[in-house]
Amino acid sequence: MATVAAAIGVPQATATPTQVHPEGSKLVVLGDSFAANGFRFWADAEECLHGPTSWPTQLSELMGVSGTADFRDESCSGAAINATVGYSLVREAINADKAGAFGPRTELVAVQIGLNDSWGDLHNTTLWGSLLPCVFNLTDGCGLEAAEQGRLTDFRGVSGAHYAERIREVVQYIRYYAPQARIVLVGYPEFFPPQKDSVCVTVLGVGAYVQPRGEGLIAYFDRIDAAQREAAALLDIEFFDTRRSTRGHGLCTDDPWLNGLVDPRADAFGIPFHPSAHGDSVVAQGLYERFGR
């Protein structure tokens, strides 16, 4: 995988950001589909589609930079910190750099990524590769043993130190070329209520698919959340607690802010398991109030 140092260039002690970079965009977003929230079946694999109600789009409107060069959204569906195909965090940072997004005028860089990665040393299974063999497998379930058996991404390999090491180079690069920017690691929303063993998704707003053995999937979400918090502290950047902001509004709740399978209580035709327009508005507003004013 390419690194920022190799692909963009290692900052030199004699250089200053203004000597080698333009002024920069005020708001820059890097991330996966939870940021981009845009998708269509016939899309080109190289497209980064951004939903009209995604939290970066709504945040840009709140900050008054929508539709201008002061907003750069490089988030892409399917992106991972370390991606062998598709978009990686490094590739998104490179694209932002080429567009002149990082500079002394950059105020906020928000990053939401990591859920699509593989972790641990046993296998390369990712979350989305776990859906059929694990989440939708009523015979074997998605318990804690699923990670060792290769049916679930290995949540045991997730840690704050490991997460921090994976994103450290990009953070250092942003900090150098956008020295005034606040770098924020954006967490993921609450998917399921705490202290539950089962997981579910609503179907047509009237019923639900329930996986009674969901401890492994829940453990993965918990570990990603903890790792992001710890990584932010280790790298001296900020963390936005999306889980707290969306508490009580996950899948199969009375008032979901995540999309089920054609569930009109959220976005009937939104991407399943992803934030609804309202869920994204909560994140955008929270980020704006804390970092964007």
Tab-separated table of C-alpha atoms in Angstrom:
chain	number	residue	atom	x	y	z
A	1	MET	CA	0.000	0.000	0.000
A	2	ALA	CA	1.257	3.470	-0.837
A	3	THR	CA	2.093	5.756	2.032
A	4	VAL	CA	1.656	9.489	2.340
A	5	ALA	CA	5.410	9.905	2.646
A	6	ALA	CA	6.048	8.022	-0.588
A	7	ALA	CA	3.108	9.321	-2.610
A	8	ILE	CA	2.942	12.949	-1.470
A	9	GLY	CA	6.385	13.574	-0.066
A	10	VAL	CA	7.884	13.727	3.400
A	11	PRO	CA	7.799	17.275	4.836
A	12	GLN	CA	11.280	18.783	4.917
A	13	ALA	CA	12.587	20.715	7.875
A	14	THR	CA	13.449	23.679	5.644
A	15	ALA	CA	10.003	23.878	4.032
A	16	THR	CA	6.955	25.661	5.322
A	17	PRO	CA	3.341	24.837	4.410
A	18	THR	CA	2.905	28.123	2.551
A	19	GLN	CA	5.970	27.381	0.405
A	20	VAL	CA	4.722	24.056	-0.915
A	21	HIS	CA	0.935	24.196	-0.499
A	22	PRO	CA	-1.958	26.516	-1.364
A	23	GLU	CA	-4.153	28.122	1.251
A	24	GLY	CA	-6.357	25.057	1.730
A	25	SER	CA	-10.084	24.387	2.213
A	26	LYS	CA	-11.796	25.270	5.482
A	27	LEU	CA	-13.556	21.896	5.798
A	28	VAL	CA	-12.041	18.582	4.640
A	29	VAL	CA	-13.664	15.168	5.127
A	30	LEU	CA	-12.052	11.742	4.730
A	31	GLY	CA	-13.928	8.525	5.371
A	32	ASP	CA	-16.067	5.596	4.299
A	33	SER	CA	-19.757	5.184	3.433
A	34	PHE	CA	-20.884	6.376	6.869
A	35	ALA	CA	-19.535	9.764	5.826
A	36	ALA	CA	-20.239	9.638	2.079
A	37	ASN	CA	-23.653	7.942	2.425
A	38	GLY	CA	-24.070	7.842	-1.347
A	39	PHE	CA	-24.598	4.743	-3.456
A	40	ARG	CA	-26.055	3.474	-6.698
A	41	PHE	CA	-25.830	-0.040	-8.134
A	42	TRP	CA	-24.549	1.100	-11.538
A	43	ALA	CA	-21.845	3.368	-10.141
A	44	ASP	CA	-18.317	3.119	-11.459
A	45	ALA	CA	-15.921	1.503	-8.983
A	46	GLU	CA	-13.820	4.671	-8.946
A	47	GLU	CA	-16.718	6.977	-8.099
A	48	CYS	CA	-17.037	8.519	-4.672
A	49	LEU	CA	-20.731	9.281	-4.460
A	50	HIS	CA	-21.856	11.694	-1.751
A	51	GLY	CA	-25.441	11.649	-0.569
A	52	PRO	CA	-27.317	14.960	-0.571
A	53	THR	CA	-28.100	14.571	3.137
A	54	SER	CA	-24.801	13.060	4.326
A	55	TRP	CA	-23.354	14.616	7.445
A	56	PRO	CA	-20.411	16.199	5.534
A	57	THR	CA	-22.880	17.807	3.111
A	58	GLN	CA	-25.058	19.095	5.960
A	59	LEU	CA	-22.014	20.256	7.924
A	60	SER	CA	-20.738	22.210	4.924
A	61	GLU	CA	-24.100	23.981	4.747
A	62	LEU	CA	-23.984	24.837	8.446
A	63	MET	CA	-20.444	26.200	8.049
A	64	GLY	CA	-21.412	28.238	4.988
A	65	VAL	CA	-18.924	26.535	2.658
A	66	SER	CA	-21.257	24.284	0.641
A	67	GLY	CA	-20.532	24.368	-3.096
A	68	THR	CA	-17.287	26.286	-2.673
A	69	ALA	CA	-13.592	25.461	-2.765
A	70	ASP	CA	-13.628	25.745	1.023
A	71	PHE	CA	-15.305	22.317	1.232
A	72	ARG	CA	-13.574	19.138	0.118
A	73	ASP	CA	-15.232	15.754	0.710
A	74	GLU	CA	-13.008	12.821	-0.258
A	75	SER	CA	-15.011	10.168	1.625
A	76	CYS	CA	-15.878	7.082	-0.438
A	77	SER	CA	-18.163	4.104	0.094
A	78	GLY	CA	-16.140	0.991	0.855
A	79	ALA	CA	-13.059	2.926	1.950
A	80	ALA	CA	-10.838	1.457	4.650
A	81	ILE	CA	-7.766	2.610	6.515
A	82	ASN	CA	-5.786	-0.153	4.840
A	83	ALA	CA	-7.433	-1.139	1.570
A	84	THR	CA	-5.963	-3.543	-0.982
A	85	VAL	CA	-8.626	-2.490	-3.505
A	86	GLY	CA	-10.717	0.664	-3.668
A	87	TYR	CA	-10.031	3.701	-1.538
A	88	SER	CA	-7.711	3.771	1.452
A	89	LEU	CA	-7.220	6.603	3.930
A	90	VAL	CA	-3.886	7.379	2.268
A	91	ARG	CA	-5.464	7.542	-1.175
A	92	GLU	CA	-8.162	9.908	0.065
A	93	ALA	CA	-5.515	12.101	1.674
A	94	ILE	CA	-3.554	12.125	-1.585
A	95	ASN	CA	-6.661	13.161	-3.521
A	96	ALA	CA	-7.366	15.934	-1.030
A	97	ASP	CA	-3.774	17.083	-1.292
A	98	LYS	CA	-3.897	17.189	-5.091
A	99	ALA	CA	-7.021	19.334	-4.848
A	100	GLY	CA	-5.212	21.799	-2.595
A	101	ALA	CA	-7.389	20.988	0.418
A	102	PHE	CA	-4.684	21.155	3.100
A	103	GLY	CA	-3.245	24.551	3.936
A	104	PRO	CA	-2.966	27.273	6.558
A	105	ARG	CA	-6.639	28.235	6.122
A	106	THR	CA	-7.906	24.703	6.809
A	107	GLU	CA	-10.026	24.824	9.959
A	108	LEU	CA	-11.459	21.329	10.331
A	109	VAL	CA	-10.451	17.893	9.038
A	110	ALA	CA	-12.994	15.218	9.982
A	111	VAL	CA	-12.170	11.527	9.542
A	112	GLN	CA	-14.635	8.637	9.872
A	113	ILE	CA	-13.081	5.313	8.888
A	114	GLY	CA	-12.090	1.852	10.143
A	115	LEU	CA	-15.259	-0.228	10.101
A	116	ASN	CA	-14.391	-1.789	6.716
A	117	ASP	CA	-10.912	-2.931	7.736
A	118	SER	CA	-9.769	-6.412	8.585
A	119	TRP	CA	-8.099	-6.812	11.975
A	120	GLY	CA	-6.090	-9.501	13.683
A	121	ASP	CA	-3.708	-12.010	12.130
A	122	LEU	CA	-5.906	-15.056	11.499
A	123	HIS	CA	-7.711	-13.996	8.312
A	124	ASN	CA	-8.721	-11.005	6.167
A	125	THR	CA	-12.473	-11.138	6.723
A	126	THR	CA	-14.078	-7.692	6.845
A	127	LEU	CA	-17.381	-6.637	8.342
A	128	TRP	CA	-19.242	-6.671	5.049
A	129	GLY	CA	-17.746	-10.058	4.227
A	130	SER	CA	-19.292	-11.269	7.479
A	131	LEU	CA	-22.921	-10.552	6.622
A	132	LEU	CA	-23.871	-13.834	4.933
A	133	PRO	CA	-21.610	-16.297	6.794
A	134	CYS	CA	-22.237	-14.694	10.168
A	135	VAL	CA	-24.988	-12.104	10.589
A	136	PHE	CA	-27.504	-13.769	8.276
A	137	ASN	CA	-26.469	-17.281	9.272
A	138	LEU	CA	-29.157	-18.565	11.629
A	139	THR	CA	-27.503	-21.971	11.854
A	140	ASP	CA	-24.071	-20.946	13.130
A	141	GLY	CA	-24.824	-17.449	14.351
A	142	CYS	CA	-22.451	-14.567	14.935
A	143	GLY	CA	-21.167	-15.308	18.414
A	144	LEU	CA	-17.737	-14.637	19.849
A	145	GLU	CA	-16.347	-17.809	18.251
A	146	ALA	CA	-17.194	-16.533	14.756
A	147	ALA	CA	-14.015	-14.435	14.619
A	148	GLU	CA	-11.736	-17.407	15.214
A	149	GLN	CA	-13.726	-19.469	12.709
A	150	GLY	CA	-13.247	-16.834	10.002
A	151	ARG	CA	-16.924	-15.876	9.670
A	152	LEU	CA	-16.475	-12.469	11.304
A	153	THR	CA	-13.741	-9.877	11.155
A	154	ASP	CA	-11.329	-10.580	13.986
A	155	PHE	CA	-12.460	-8.041	16.567
A	156	ARG	CA	-9.806	-9.312	18.959
A	157	GLY	CA	-7.172	-7.538	16.863
A	158	VAL	CA	-8.802	-4.127	17.315
A	159	SER	CA	-7.027	-1.820	19.747
A	160	GLY	CA	-6.395	1.861	20.207
A	161	ALA	CA	-2.660	1.421	19.674
A	162	HIS	CA	-3.183	-0.534	16.451
A	163	TYR	CA	-5.740	1.955	15.150
A	164	ALA	CA	-3.473	4.892	15.988
A	165	GLU	CA	-0.523	3.304	14.216
A	166	ARG	CA	-2.603	2.767	11.070
A	167	ILE	CA	-3.658	6.410	10.771
A	168	ARG	CA	-0.601	8.085	12.316
A	169	GLU	CA	1.157	9.013	9.061
A	170	VAL	CA	-1.910	10.703	7.594
A	171	VAL	CA	-2.508	12.618	10.833
A	172	GLN	CA	1.093	13.807	10.880
A	173	TYR	CA	0.869	14.946	7.283
A	174	ILE	CA	-2.360	16.877	7.864
A	175	ARG	CA	-0.967	18.437	11.011
A	176	TYR	CA	2.116	19.653	9.138
A	177	TYR	CA	0.388	21.127	6.092
A	178	ALA	CA	-2.745	22.343	7.870
A	179	PRO	CA	-1.267	23.518	11.185
A	180	GLN	CA	-4.335	25.505	12.254
A	181	ALA	CA	-6.819	22.684	11.608
A	182	ARG	CA	-8.625	20.737	14.260
A	183	ILE	CA	-8.381	17.045	13.335
A	184	VAL	CA	-11.426	15.110	14.510
A	185	LEU	CA	-11.905	11.360	14.494
A	186	VAL	CA	-15.648	10.843	14.045
A	187	GLY	CA	-17.066	7.755	15.755
A	188	TYR	CA	-19.788	5.461	14.452
A	189	PRO	CA	-23.439	5.571	15.546
A	190	GLU	CA	-25.095	3.226	17.982
A	191	PHE	CA	-26.266	0.171	16.045
A	192	PHE	CA	-27.817	-1.861	18.855
A	193	PRO	CA	-28.752	-1.154	22.475
A	194	PRO	CA	-25.998	-1.856	25.014
A	195	GLN	CA	-25.945	-5.084	27.012
A	196	LYS	CA	-27.711	-7.084	24.310
A	197	ASP	CA	-26.626	-10.383	22.748
A	198	SER	CA	-28.936	-10.344	19.735
A	199	VAL	CA	-28.798	-8.112	16.650
A	200	CYS	CA	-31.540	-7.277	14.208
A	201	VAL	CA	-32.656	-5.196	11.253
A	202	THR	CA	-36.163	-4.014	10.469
A	203	VAL	CA	-37.831	-5.107	7.252
A	204	LEU	CA	-40.483	-2.911	5.580
A	205	GLY	CA	-41.019	-1.172	8.914
A	206	VAL	CA	-43.360	-3.913	10.121
A	207	GLY	CA	-41.088	-6.814	11.062
A	208	ALA	CA	-37.512	-7.602	11.899
A	209	TYR	CA	-34.832	-10.126	11.098
A	210	VAL	CA	-33.241	-11.201	14.388
A	211	GLN	CA	-29.900	-12.937	14.829
A	212	PRO	CA	-30.112	-14.242	18.398
A	213	ARG	CA	-26.366	-14.948	18.589
A	214	GLY	CA	-24.837	-11.585	17.826
A	215	GLU	CA	-22.229	-11.231	20.570
A	216	GLY	CA	-19.315	-11.212	18.125
A	217	LEU	CA	-20.717	-8.411	15.994
A	218	ILE	CA	-21.563	-6.351	19.067
A	219	ALA	CA	-18.034	-6.907	20.403
A	220	TYR	CA	-16.624	-5.621	17.106
A	221	PHE	CA	-18.635	-2.395	17.232
A	222	ASP	CA	-17.667	-1.900	20.879
A	223	ARG	CA	-13.981	-2.421	20.177
A	224	ILE	CA	-13.960	-0.071	17.185
A	225	ASP	CA	-15.576	2.618	19.334
A	226	ALA	CA	-13.055	2.129	22.150
A	227	ALA	CA	-10.128	2.008	19.698
A	228	GLN	CA	-11.116	5.290	18.068
A	229	ARG	CA	-11.321	7.009	21.438
A	230	GLU	CA	-7.949	5.654	22.510
A	231	ALA	CA	-6.322	6.421	19.156
A	232	ALA	CA	-7.519	10.026	19.292
A	233	ALA	CA	-5.929	10.410	22.726
A	234	LEU	CA	-2.679	8.746	21.622
A	235	LEU	CA	-2.407	11.009	18.553
A	236	ASP	CA	-3.523	14.140	20.401
A	237	ILE	CA	-6.463	14.722	18.076
A	238	GLU	CA	-10.136	15.078	18.947
A	239	PHE	CA	-12.917	12.512	19.039
A	240	PHE	CA	-16.589	13.051	18.286
A	241	ASP	CA	-18.825	10.616	20.150
A	242	THR	CA	-21.392	9.722	17.496
A	243	ARG	CA	-22.544	6.734	19.528
A	244	ARG	CA	-23.560	9.004	22.380
A	245	SER	CA	-25.292	11.452	20.029
A	246	THR	CA	-27.395	8.662	18.499
A	247	ARG	CA	-28.068	6.635	21.637
A	248	GLY	CA	-31.445	4.922	21.645
A	249	HIS	CA	-31.958	5.321	17.899
A	250	GLY	CA	-30.222	2.309	16.396
A	251	LEU	CA	-31.640	-0.485	14.284
A	252	CYS	CA	-34.956	-1.974	15.431
A	253	THR	CA	-35.712	0.856	17.863
A	254	ASP	CA	-39.023	2.704	17.915
A	255	ASP	CA	-37.384	5.766	16.358
A	256	PRO	CA	-34.451	4.521	14.227
A	257	TRP	CA	-31.869	6.915	12.829
A	258	LEU	CA	-30.295	4.071	10.862
A	259	ASN	CA	-31.892	2.583	7.781
A	260	GLY	CA	-33.345	-0.895	7.860
A	261	LEU	CA	-34.428	-2.829	4.792
A	262	VAL	CA	-36.956	-0.508	3.105
A	263	ASP	CA	-38.039	0.903	6.465
A	264	PRO	CA	-40.176	4.056	6.042
A	265	ARG	CA	-39.532	5.059	9.661
A	266	ALA	CA	-36.015	6.107	8.587
A	267	ASP	CA	-35.192	6.588	4.880
A	268	ALA	CA	-37.256	4.014	3.003
A	269	PHE	CA	-34.708	3.776	0.195
A	270	GLY	CA	-31.581	4.728	2.103
A	271	ILE	CA	-28.532	2.482	2.311
A	272	PRO	CA	-29.347	-0.334	4.780
A	273	PHE	CA	-27.484	-0.160	8.108
A	274	HIS	CA	-26.399	3.425	7.343
A	275	PRO	CA	-27.605	6.722	8.831
A	276	SER	CA	-30.868	8.261	7.730
A	277	ALA	CA	-31.018	11.919	6.756
A	278	HIS	CA	-32.075	12.751	10.306
A	279	GLY	CA	-29.293	10.665	11.800
A	280	ASP	CA	-26.786	12.521	9.651
A	281	SER	CA	-28.289	15.859	10.645
A	282	VAL	CA	-27.671	15.020	14.314
A	283	VAL	CA	-24.013	14.285	13.577
A	284	ALA	CA	-23.611	17.395	11.418
A	285	GLN	CA	-25.168	19.610	14.062
A	286	GLY	CA	-23.036	18.103	16.808
A	287	LEU	CA	-19.840	18.585	14.827
A	288	TYR	CA	-20.813	22.128	13.936
A	289	GLU	CA	-21.580	23.131	17.507
A	290	ARG	CA	-18.327	21.707	18.830
A	291	PHE	CA	-15.868	22.315	15.999
A	292	GLY	CA	-17.374	24.305	13.150
A	293	ARG	CA	-18.569	27.612	14.582
